[in-house]
PDB file of C-alpha atoms in Angstrom:
ATOM      1  CA  MET A 163       6.205  16.509   8.600  1.00  0.00           C
ATOM      2  CA  LYS A 164       5.752  17.984  12.055  1.00  0.00           C
ATOM      3  CA  TYR A 165       5.403  21.514  10.645  1.00  0.00           C
ATOM      4  CA  LYS A 166       2.931  20.363   7.979  1.00  0.00           C
ATOM      5  CA  LEU A 167       0.739  18.776  10.637  1.00  0.00           C
ATOM      6  CA  LEU A 168       0.891  21.945  12.735  1.00  0.00           C
ATOM      7  CA  PHE A 169      -0.030  24.005   9.655  1.00  0.00           C
ATOM      8  CA  LEU A 170      -3.077  21.810   8.980  1.00  0.00           C
ATOM      9  CA  ILE A 171      -4.208  22.130  12.587  1.00  0.00           C
ATOM     10  CA  VAL A 172      -4.005  25.942  12.344  1.00  0.00           C
ATOM     11  CA  ILE A 173      -5.965  25.970   9.066  1.00  0.00           C
ATOM     12  CA  LEU A 174      -8.687  23.733  10.484  1.00  0.00           C
ATOM     13  CA  SER A 175      -8.899  25.928  13.565  1.00  0.00           C
ATOM     14  CA  ILE A 176      -9.431  29.005  11.407  1.00  0.00           C
ATOM     15  CA  LEU A 177     -12.068  27.271   9.294  1.00  0.00           C
ATOM     16  CA  THR A 178     -14.072  26.296  12.385  1.00  0.00           C
ATOM     17  CA  GLN A 179     -14.261  29.988  13.354  1.00  0.00           C
ATOM     18  CA  THR A 180     -14.937  31.585   9.971  1.00  0.00           C
ATOM     19  CA  SER A 181     -17.033  30.544   7.008  1.00  0.00           C
ATOM     20  CA  ILE A 182     -15.878  32.067   3.737  1.00  0.00           C
ATOM     21  CA  GLY A 183     -18.263  32.924   0.930  1.00  0.00           C
ATOM     22  CA  GLN A 184     -21.564  31.928   2.534  1.00  0.00           C
ATOM     23  CA  SER A 185     -24.183  34.602   1.915  1.00  0.00           C
ATOM     24  CA  PHE A 186     -26.546  35.960   4.544  1.00  0.00           C
ATOM     25  CA  SER A 187     -29.019  38.803   4.861  1.00  0.00           C
ATOM     26  CA  VAL A 188     -29.963  41.302   7.564  1.00  0.00           C
ATOM     27  CA  GLU A 189     -32.993  43.537   7.007  1.00  0.00           C
ATOM     28  CA  PRO A 190     -33.702  46.435   7.150  1.00  0.00           C
ATOM     29  CA  ASN A 191     -30.601  48.560   6.551  1.00  0.00           C
ATOM     30  CA  GLU A 192     -31.638  51.311   8.963  1.00  0.00           C
ATOM     31  CA  VAL A 193     -32.885  51.167  12.560  1.00  0.00           C
ATOM     32  CA  GLN A 194     -33.891  53.739  15.143  1.00  0.00           C
ATOM     33  CA  ALA A 195     -31.591  54.372  18.078  1.00  0.00           C
ATOM     34  CA  PHE A 196     -32.906  54.010  21.646  1.00  0.00           C
ATOM     35  CA  SER A 197     -36.033  52.245  20.358  1.00  0.00           C
ATOM     36  CA  GLU A 198     -37.343  48.745  19.748  1.00  0.00           C
ATOM     37  CA  ASN A 199     -36.611  47.580  16.193  1.00  0.00           C
ATOM     38  CA  ILE A 200     -37.444  44.319  14.466  1.00  0.00           C
ATOM     39  CA  ILE A 201     -34.756  42.908  12.162  1.00  0.00           C
ATOM     40  CA  TYR A 202     -34.772  39.757  10.040  1.00  0.00           C
ATOM     41  CA  VAL A 203     -31.635  37.616   9.714  1.00  0.00           C
ATOM     42  CA  LYS A 204     -31.119  34.656   7.400  1.00  0.00           C
ATOM     43  CA  ILE A 205     -28.246  32.474   6.234  1.00  0.00           C
ATOM     44  CA  ASP A 206     -28.724  31.008   2.763  1.00  0.00           C
ATOM     45  CA  GLY A 207     -29.316  27.275   2.915  1.00  0.00           C
ATOM     46  CA  TYR A 208     -29.190  27.183   6.707  1.00  0.00           C
ATOM     47  CA  SER A 209     -31.820  26.855   9.423  1.00  0.00           C
ATOM     48  CA  CYS A 210     -32.634  29.861  11.606  1.00  0.00           C
ATOM     49  CA  ASP A 211     -32.761  27.546  14.626  1.00  0.00           C
ATOM     50  CA  GLN A 212     -29.003  26.996  14.470  1.00  0.00           C
ATOM     51  CA  MET A 213     -28.015  30.611  14.040  1.00  0.00           C
ATOM     52  CA  GLN A 214     -26.380  33.039  16.450  1.00  0.00           C
ATOM     53  CA  VAL A 215     -26.758  36.805  16.084  1.00  0.00           C
ATOM     54  CA  ARG A 216     -24.787  39.425  18.062  1.00  0.00           C
ATOM     55  CA  THR A 217     -24.500  43.201  18.074  1.00  0.00           C
ATOM     56  CA  ASP A 218     -21.966  45.774  19.238  1.00  0.00           C
ATOM     57  CA  ASN A 219     -24.631  48.393  19.906  1.00  0.00           C
ATOM     58  CA  GLY A 220     -27.207  47.836  22.633  1.00  0.00           C
ATOM     59  CA  LYS A 221     -29.317  44.708  23.077  1.00  0.00           C
ATOM     60  CA  ILE A 222     -30.592  42.038  20.714  1.00  0.00           C
ATOM     61  CA  LYS A 223     -33.048  39.234  21.442  1.00  0.00           C
ATOM     62  CA  LYS A 224     -34.597  36.510  19.308  1.00  0.00           C
ATOM     63  CA  VAL A 225     -38.390  36.835  19.310  1.00  0.00           C
ATOM     64  CA  ALA A 226     -39.376  34.438  16.497  1.00  0.00           C
ATOM     65  CA  ASN A 227     -37.907  32.323  13.725  1.00  0.00           C
ATOM     66  CA  CYS A 228     -35.258  34.511  12.023  1.00  0.00           C
ATOM     67  CA  LYS A 229     -36.766  37.589  13.744  1.00  0.00           C
ATOM     68  CA  TYR A 230     -34.870  39.626  16.360  1.00  0.00           C
ATOM     69  CA  LEU A 231     -35.667  42.578  18.599  1.00  0.00           C
ATOM     70  CA  LEU A 232     -32.829  45.124  18.482  1.00  0.00           C
ATOM     71  CA  ILE A 233     -32.477  48.158  20.781  1.00  0.00           C
ATOM     72  CA  PRO A 234     -29.446  50.288  19.758  1.00  0.00           C
ATOM     73  CA  GLN A 235     -27.970  52.405  22.545  1.00  0.00           C
ATOM     74  CA  ARG A 236     -26.119  54.938  20.382  1.00  0.00           C
ATOM     75  CA  LEU A 237     -26.385  56.759  17.083  1.00  0.00           C
ATOM     76  CA  GLY A 238     -24.215  55.910  14.102  1.00  0.00           C
ATOM     77  CA  SER A 239     -23.460  52.362  13.055  1.00  0.00           C
ATOM     78  CA  THR A 240     -24.764  49.110  14.483  1.00  0.00           C
ATOM     79  CA  ASN A 241     -22.811  45.998  13.558  1.00  0.00           C
ATOM     80  CA  ILE A 242     -24.736  42.730  13.403  1.00  0.00           C
ATOM     81  CA  THR A 243     -22.510  39.645  13.542  1.00  0.00           C
ATOM     82  CA  VAL A 244     -24.112  36.533  12.067  1.00  0.00           C
ATOM     83  CA  SER A 245     -22.843  33.056  12.942  1.00  0.00           C
ATOM     84  CA  LYS A 246     -23.945  29.469  12.495  1.00  0.00           C
ATOM     85  CA  VAL A 247     -23.589  26.801  15.147  1.00  0.00           C
ATOM     86  CA  ILE A 248     -22.407  23.310  14.158  1.00  0.00           C
ATOM     87  CA  ASN A 249     -21.767  20.696  16.832  1.00  0.00           C
ATOM     88  CA  ASN A 250     -21.554  23.461  19.458  1.00  0.00           C
ATOM     89  CA  ASN A 251     -18.953  25.284  17.356  1.00  0.00           C
ATOM     90  CA  VAL A 252     -19.769  28.917  16.527  1.00  0.00           C
ATOM     91  CA  ILE A 253     -18.705  29.757  12.968  1.00  0.00           C
ATOM     92  CA  ASP A 254     -18.851  33.430  11.993  1.00  0.00           C
ATOM     93  CA  ILE A 255     -20.464  34.088   8.599  1.00  0.00           C
ATOM     94  CA  GLY A 256     -20.041  37.845   8.414  1.00  0.00           C
ATOM     95  CA  VAL A 257     -20.956  41.274   9.755  1.00  0.00           C
ATOM     96  CA  LYS A 258     -23.690  43.599   8.448  1.00  0.00           C
ATOM     97  CA  LYS A 259     -23.456  47.288   9.321  1.00  0.00           C
ATOM     98  CA  LEU A 260     -26.808  48.992   9.926  1.00  0.00           C
ATOM     99  CA  LEU A 261     -27.418  52.729  10.207  1.00  0.00           C
ATOM    100  CA  SER A 262     -28.656  53.625  13.681  1.00  0.00           C
ATOM    101  CA  SER A 263     -30.433  56.945  13.151  1.00  0.00           C
ATOM    102  CA  GLY A 264     -32.233  59.382  15.384  1.00  0.00           C
ATOM    103  CA  LYS A 265     -35.190  59.902  13.086  1.00  0.00           C
ATOM    104  CA  ASN A 266     -38.519  58.470  14.150  1.00  0.00           C
ATOM    105  CA  LEU A 267     -39.323  55.423  12.030  1.00  0.00           C
ATOM    106  CA  ALA A 268     -42.787  55.226  13.601  1.00  0.00           C
ATOM    107  CA  TYR A 269     -45.194  58.088  14.050  1.00  0.00           C
ATOM    108  CA  SER A 270     -47.408  57.063  16.993  1.00  0.00           C
ATOM    109  CA  ASN A 271     -46.345  57.288  20.612  1.00  0.00           C
ATOM    110  CA  ILE A 272     -47.507  57.493  24.198  1.00  0.00           C
ATOM    111  CA  LYS A 273     -46.416  60.331  26.474  1.00  0.00           C
ATOM    112  CA  ASN A 274     -47.303  61.464  29.990  1.00  0.00           C
ATOM    113  CA  ASN A 275     -49.796  58.606  30.485  1.00  0.00           C
ATOM    114  CA  HIS A 276     -51.968  59.960  27.681  1.00  0.00           C
ATOM    115  CA  TYR A 277     -52.482  58.585  24.220  1.00  0.00           C
ATOM    116  CA  TYR A 278     -51.487  60.831  21.349  1.00  0.00           C
ATOM    117  CA  SER A 279     -52.039  59.709  17.781  1.00  0.00           C
ATOM    118  CA  ASN A 280     -50.243  61.599  15.060  1.00  0.00           C
ATOM    119  CA  THR A 281     -50.152  58.640  12.744  1.00  0.00           C
ATOM    120  CA  ILE A 282     -49.112  59.514   9.212  1.00  0.00           C
ATOM    121  CA  PRO A 283     -51.101  57.015   7.096  1.00  0.00           C
ATOM    122  CA  TYR A 284     -49.425  55.194   4.285  1.00  0.00           C
ATOM    123  CA  LYS A 285     -50.635  56.588   0.958  1.00  0.00           C
ATOM    124  CA  ALA A 286     -49.921  54.335  -1.970  1.00  0.00           C
ATOM    125  CA  THR A 287     -49.097  55.891  -5.315  1.00  0.00           C
ATOM    126  CA  LYS A 288     -50.868  54.822  -8.471  1.00  0.00           C
ATOM    127  CA  ASP A 289     -48.570  51.846  -9.073  1.00  0.00           C
ATOM    128  CA  GLU A 290     -48.160  50.743  -5.440  1.00  0.00           C
ATOM    129  CA  PRO A 291     -50.317  48.280  -3.486  1.00  0.00           C
ATOM    130  CA  THR A 292     -52.466  49.339  -0.559  1.00  0.00           C
ATOM    131  CA  PHE A 293     -52.430  47.510   2.773  1.00  0.00           C
ATOM    132  CA  GLN A 294     -54.910  47.176   5.597  1.00  0.00           C
ATOM    133  CA  VAL A 295     -54.787  45.345   8.919  1.00  0.00           C
ATOM    134  CA  ILE A 296     -57.857  43.939  10.657  1.00  0.00           C
ATOM    135  CA  PHE A 297     -58.511  42.039  13.884  1.00  0.00           C
ATOM    136  CA  ALA A 298     -61.278  39.438  14.211  1.00  0.00           C
ATOM    137  CA  GLY A 299     -62.565  40.488  10.805  1.00  0.00           C
ATOM    138  CA  ARG A 300     -62.983  44.167  11.680  1.00  0.00           C
ATOM    139  CA  ASP A 301     -61.023  47.416  11.560  1.00  0.00           C
ATOM    140  CA  GLY A 302     -62.465  49.083  14.666  1.00  0.00           C
ATOM    141  CA  GLY A 303     -65.723  49.784  16.483  1.00  0.00           C
ATOM    142  CA  LYS A 304     -67.267  47.991  19.446  1.00  0.00           C
ATOM    143  CA  ILE A 305     -65.806  44.655  20.521  1.00  0.00           C
ATOM    144  CA  ARG A 306     -66.717  42.172  23.246  1.00  0.00           C
ATOM    145  CA  LYS A 307     -64.160  40.763  25.673  1.00  0.00           C
ATOM    146  CA  ASN A 308     -64.791  37.154  24.678  1.00  0.00           C
ATOM    147  CA  ILE A 309     -63.569  37.933  21.143  1.00  0.00           C
ATOM    148  CA  PHE A 310     -60.029  38.059  22.541  1.00  0.00           C
ATOM    149  CA  SER A 311     -60.313  34.456  23.739  1.00  0.00           C
ATOM    150  CA  LYS A 312     -61.020  33.298  20.183  1.00  0.00           C
ATOM    151  CA  ASN A 313     -58.707  35.615  18.226  1.00  0.00           C
ATOM    152  CA  ASN A 314     -55.068  36.355  18.901  1.00  0.00           C
ATOM    153  CA  MET A 315     -53.562  37.728  15.697  1.00  0.00           C
ATOM    154  CA  LEU A 316     -53.756  40.584  13.226  1.00  0.00           C
ATOM    155  CA  THR A 317     -54.599  39.857   9.593  1.00  0.00           C
ATOM    156  CA  LEU A 318     -52.903  41.698   6.738  1.00  0.00           C
ATOM    157  CA  LEU A 319     -54.961  42.549   3.638  1.00  0.00           C
ATOM    158  CA  SER A 320     -53.989  44.092   0.312  1.00  0.00           C
ATOM    159  CA  ASP A 321     -55.498  44.903  -3.067  1.00  0.00           C
ATOM    160  CA  ASP A 322     -52.474  43.194  -4.651  1.00  0.00           C
ATOM    161  CA  PRO A 323     -52.236  39.404  -3.972  1.00  0.00           C
ATOM    162  CA  LYS A 324     -48.594  39.324  -5.112  1.00  0.00           C
ATOM    163  CA  ALA A 325     -47.615  42.130  -2.723  1.00  0.00           C
ATOM    164  CA  LEU A 326     -49.463  40.367   0.080  1.00  0.00           C
ATOM    165  CA  LYS A 327     -47.176  37.345  -0.326  1.00  0.00           C
ATOM    166  CA  GLU A 328     -44.098  39.555   0.023  1.00  0.00           C
ATOM    167  CA  ALA A 329     -45.325  41.724   2.914  1.00  0.00           C
ATOM    168  CA  ARG A 330     -45.616  40.845   6.595  1.00  0.00           C
ATOM    169  CA  ILE A 331     -46.731  42.504   9.811  1.00  0.00           C
ATOM    170  CA  SER A 332     -43.526  43.399  11.590  1.00  0.00           C
ATOM    171  CA  SER A 333     -44.676  44.820  14.921  1.00  0.00           C
ATOM    172  CA  TRP A 334     -47.376  46.805  16.688  1.00  0.00           C
ATOM    173  CA  ARG A 335     -48.334  48.115  20.098  1.00  0.00           C
ATOM    174  CA  LEU A 336     -51.356  47.312  22.232  1.00  0.00           C
ATOM    175  CA  VAL A 337     -52.726  50.192  24.304  1.00  0.00           C
ATOM    176  CA  VAL A 338     -55.583  49.958  26.815  1.00  0.00           C
ATOM    177  CA  LEU A 339     -57.115  53.280  27.889  1.00  0.00           C
ATOM    178  CA  ASN A 340     -59.376  54.065  30.825  1.00  0.00           C
ATOM    179  CA  ASN A 341     -60.900  57.549  30.440  1.00  0.00           C
ATOM    180  CA  ASP A 342     -58.011  58.500  28.140  1.00  0.00           C
ATOM    181  CA  LEU A 343     -55.424  57.373  30.708  1.00  0.00           C
ATOM    182  CA  LYS A 344     -53.164  54.479  29.863  1.00  0.00           C
ATOM    183  CA  ASP A 345     -53.904  51.223  31.741  1.00  0.00           C
ATOM    184  CA  TRP A 346     -51.768  48.889  29.650  1.00  0.00           C
ATOM    185  CA  ASP A 347     -49.099  49.263  27.004  1.00  0.00           C
ATOM    186  CA  GLN A 348     -47.344  46.306  25.385  1.00  0.00           C
ATOM    187  CA  PHE A 349     -45.064  46.046  22.341  1.00  0.00           C
ATOM    188  CA  MET A 350     -45.839  43.088  20.042  1.00  0.00           C
ATOM    189  CA  PRO A 351     -42.907  41.936  17.860  1.00  0.00           C
ATOM    190  CA  THR A 352     -45.066  39.636  15.722  1.00  0.00           C
ATOM    191  CA  GLU A 353     -48.594  39.671  14.304  1.00  0.00           C
ATOM    192  CA  TYR A 354     -49.744  37.708  17.364  1.00  0.00           C
ATOM    193  CA  LEU A 355     -51.232  39.001  20.595  1.00  0.00           C
ATOM    194  CA  ASP A 356     -49.181  37.487  23.422  1.00  0.00           C
ATOM    195  CA  LYS A 357     -50.837  35.431  26.162  1.00  0.00           C
ATOM    196  CA  GLU A 358     -50.193  38.001  28.902  1.00  0.00           C
ATOM    197  CA  SER A 359     -51.942  40.762  26.957  1.00  0.00           C
ATOM    198  CA  GLN A 360     -54.733  38.408  25.918  1.00  0.00           C
ATOM    199  CA  LEU A 361     -55.365  37.574  29.595  1.00  0.00           C
ATOM    200  CA  THR A 362     -55.265  41.275  30.485  1.00  0.00           C
ATOM    201  CA  LEU A 363     -57.975  42.048  27.944  1.00  0.00           C
ATOM    202  CA  LEU A 364     -60.136  39.154  29.144  1.00  0.00           C
ATOM    203  CA  THR A 365     -59.943  40.182  32.813  1.00  0.00           C
ATOM    204  CA  THR A 366     -60.097  43.967  32.453  1.00  0.00           C
ATOM    205  CA  LYS A 367     -63.159  45.692  33.907  1.00  0.00           C
ATOM    206  CA  GLY A 368     -65.100  48.703  32.767  1.00  0.00           C
ATOM    207  CA  GLU A 369     -65.751  50.183  29.343  1.00  0.00           C
ATOM    208  CA  LYS A 370     -62.282  50.834  28.015  1.00  0.00           C
ATOM    209  CA  LYS A 371     -60.712  51.757  24.727  1.00  0.00           C
ATOM    210  CA  ILE A 372     -58.428  49.226  23.009  1.00  0.00           C
ATOM    211  CA  ILE A 373     -55.977  50.628  20.484  1.00  0.00           C
ATOM    212  CA  PHE A 374     -53.733  48.697  18.113  1.00  0.00           C
ATOM    213  CA  SER A 375     -51.090  51.327  17.439  1.00  0.00           C
ATOM    214  CA  GLU A 376     -47.774  51.664  15.571  1.00  0.00           C
ATOM    215  CA  ILE A 377     -48.730  48.872  13.158  1.00  0.00           C
ATOM    216  CA  ARG A 378     -45.718  48.372  10.903  1.00  0.00           C
ATOM    217  CA  VAL A 379     -45.775  46.299   7.740  1.00  0.00           C
ATOM    218  CA  TYR A 380     -42.443  45.244   6.243  1.00  0.00           C
ATOM    219  CA  TYR A 381     -42.490  45.399   2.443  1.00  0.00           C
ATOM    220  CA  LYS A 382     -39.623  45.712  -0.055  1.00  0.00           C
ATOM    221  CA  ASN A 383     -36.995  46.521   2.582  1.00  0.00           C
ATOM    222  CA  GLU A 384     -39.102  49.311   4.095  1.00  0.00           C
ATOM    223  CA  PHE A 385     -41.460  49.745   7.020  1.00  0.00           C
ATOM    224  CA  ILE A 386     -44.950  50.993   6.191  1.00  0.00           C
ATOM    225  CA  LEU A 387     -46.897  52.508   9.078  1.00  0.00           C
ATOM    226  CA  LEU A 388     -50.628  51.824   8.958  1.00  0.00           C
ATOM    227  CA  PRO A 389     -53.408  53.757  10.754  1.00  0.00           C
ATOM    228  CA  ASP A 390     -54.409  52.733  14.270  1.00  0.00           C
ATOM    229  CA  ILE A 391     -57.256  50.300  14.906  1.00  0.00           C
ATOM    230  CA  ILE A 392     -59.492  51.562  17.726  1.00  0.00           C
ATOM    231  CA  PHE A 393     -62.025  49.423  19.603  1.00  0.00           C
ATOM    232  CA  GLU A 394     -64.492  50.199  22.384  1.00  0.00           C
ATOM    233  CA  LEU A 395     -64.609  47.302  24.826  1.00  0.00           C
ATOM    234  CA  ILE A 396     -68.127  46.177  25.727  1.00  0.00           C
ATOM    235  CA  TYR A 397     -69.640  43.235  27.641  1.00  0.00           C
TER     236      TYR A 397
END
């Protein structure tokens, strides 16, 4: 009887640390090493608020519901461990191995305090949807500072309503230029403009150029890079 009780205690202890057979997902399957990547993690039938996500490669940080910012610090594989938390007990669900590659998953960057745009636009084939991102109802041109007090998010458009339901803006970068020199550069891990950047735009002085760069749309397990949106700030 004593040994049976001990056996049950051991089994219960194992079950509180591991959950067998519960499915989960981690997307995408490939990330870029030494760069900021957005990944999406979900456990079937379980809330994202009670989920714990860890990695063995670099840093990972939750930035939104089920959305994480991952910065791998080496090439090769990146293991993502997914767990659920019940009554302060962490129960491991499983591990997803991602490929951490050295290829550039985005095609716009900033170097030497200058802005360089070598964006490779997404070209849809005959059977694929097209996507476009706008801000405050426009895709560029002149913009007044007070617009940023009333608008704080990018809007995704598509010629295919069904595709639009499946796609989402994954991340983008805000760049403020003063005579082609960078004044401000901020990575945005959601479609929203954060409050710090919004305040920066509202208080900036002079006629500057505002660029929404590296706009990535996540669709069918792939990142689609869209062309930059360029504004001229006016008063």
